[in-house]
């Protein structure tokens, strides 16, 4: 069986990739039985390849169990990859030791969904942001307070908040602090894992706007993980759709939302209740639940819920195939395998 | 399923089933201080109709539903004023025992998190049968039979096998269906759904919303749908109540609310969510600031501190909820002079 290979450069259409992920796998062992041995694995991420250009925002969408959060954590080495490689700014960081990794930690940061759970409740804002700077030896101690105030201002807060504790802030303000902490070390790359999902709609828009401003100001590169398809469309240049640990489709945002190729993407987009389209006769309602990632279906993982599956779908694992420039889809029905390869280097890939 | 309660034929579409009038619910916060979490809320829901209550956290939408169900936390929360009429009968003064009867037979409720209403130590079948037996005085075996039928109605495959399972053996979507089955097992005339799909994935949400619409069509229920998701509102509701800081700030049909909002807060909400498939990317219009705490409400209009149209006189007195024609209402002293933007047309 052929391994899905998307040469990263072909996937992004550019040479200037800041992050390149190739055939990434992350399996979590399940222990059990009398001897508490590993009896099975949760295949959270299975053969995922993509790349992100400098200054690009790539959205990563999928439902629970799709592996999107695990991808985000694994590319930052917050989880150890089971297989595959992660290349950051030309360096393979997949197997770097902890001390070696420290240099890169400063350049790669994460913003979490739940700003409350990710902030230490006993630390004042001053201490918390001061730590982030001290750990990475940024600025002289006496300069740090000015820096922290500047950071707070960049995320729309003020120096008045320096001596407050996390519980004194609202959800939106806490998320701003989470973003300030990520920005404190001046990273090149940020993984934003559902950064606005826990916020009220009026506050969501504030934080989305803030992320866009910061992206423009600091030329940030971002992996934006979310299940809200409207927010992802708004903020991303390209979008990756995952299902049960695998990539179903990758495309420039406009293409993905206007002309999705994969039946899962189509169903997902049609399922979103849209305030701008009241009647929806074309909705595809998928049957059943997402299967267990411990024992995913053979062949295409989506076939058990797919409206157009055929017997062959159980036999082959579909490879993300280019259906138009920069648009990849992993489906033997809608993206015939081996066909439509528009870039020559795709065929040369190992 | 059909034969459950022959004495009450499905109510005729359009008859008012639930009428909430001037509801006030207060909570004790700290030493002797109380806040009005729900402050003079009124609305009517008719048979066969879905009314959406929209608001952000702290708007009082969930407290409104808990007040109707009499599920407020004892000792700290209580209804201080107002009436809640179900088919003309006021539920506020009745005893807890009578209310228990109402909860099972006439009003059903589904929540965001099914595990809060499902008992982990009983099977799904036992729990639904229990409700049926208690409220309809049928035998144990008849109750179980009815439970399995209900699981089938809500689209659970292999209902007999599923009935023997415990809640933890089911997925989130399954549990949500089981809870809907339980809420509907006595064919309530009013269903209160408090963020019933918020914790679910979109493909599962689509299944559940579809199911609720089908059941409503068959049973003629009135549904009160509490949500913050404007997409869900557009899809499910005919009429909308917008709440802010404990008060109703605007009411109208879905069409009116989406195409011609009269209250700046509603207009702000409409503009703050991104449009899918938009021709051009435009910056989101965020509402500045935060929802005020109920203990620190601004003087006058509660929204004025975040309102782009606020004037000095907005601070002087609290604007009344002005009643316009056909059940439309708005709480803003400037509504006549404002021409508020809504979502950019497609």
Tab-separated table of N, CA, C and O in Angstrom, chain B residues 76 99 178 188 190 279:
chain	number	residue	atom	x	y	z
B	76	UNK	N	-31.042	29.830	47.730
B	76	UNK	CA	-30.435	31.063	47.209
B	76	UNK	C	-31.216	31.696	46.066
B	76	UNK	O	-31.097	32.877	45.813
B	99	UNK	N	-46.174	20.385	41.359
B	99	UNK	CA	-45.214	20.814	40.338
B	99	UNK	C	-44.488	19.608	39.749
B	99	UNK	O	-44.191	19.570	38.556
B	178	UNK	N	-31.268	9.976	24.285
B	178	UNK	CA	-31.931	9.277	25.386
B	178	UNK	C	-32.628	10.286	26.298
B	178	UNK	O	-33.746	10.053	26.765
B	188	UNK	N	-45.161	15.733	26.652
B	188	UNK	CA	-45.436	17.049	27.232
B	188	UNK	C	-45.952	17.990	26.154
B	188	UNK	O	-45.624	17.828	24.986
B	190	UNK	N	-45.325	21.213	26.377
B	190	UNK	CA	-44.280	22.227	26.277
B	190	UNK	C	-42.924	21.566	26.526
B	190	UNK	O	-42.759	20.805	27.479
B	279	UNK	N	-18.432	36.853	0.272
B	279	UNK	CA	-17.693	37.205	-0.944
B	279	UNK	C	-16.360	37.852	-0.558
B	279	UNK	O	-15.312	37.518	-1.092
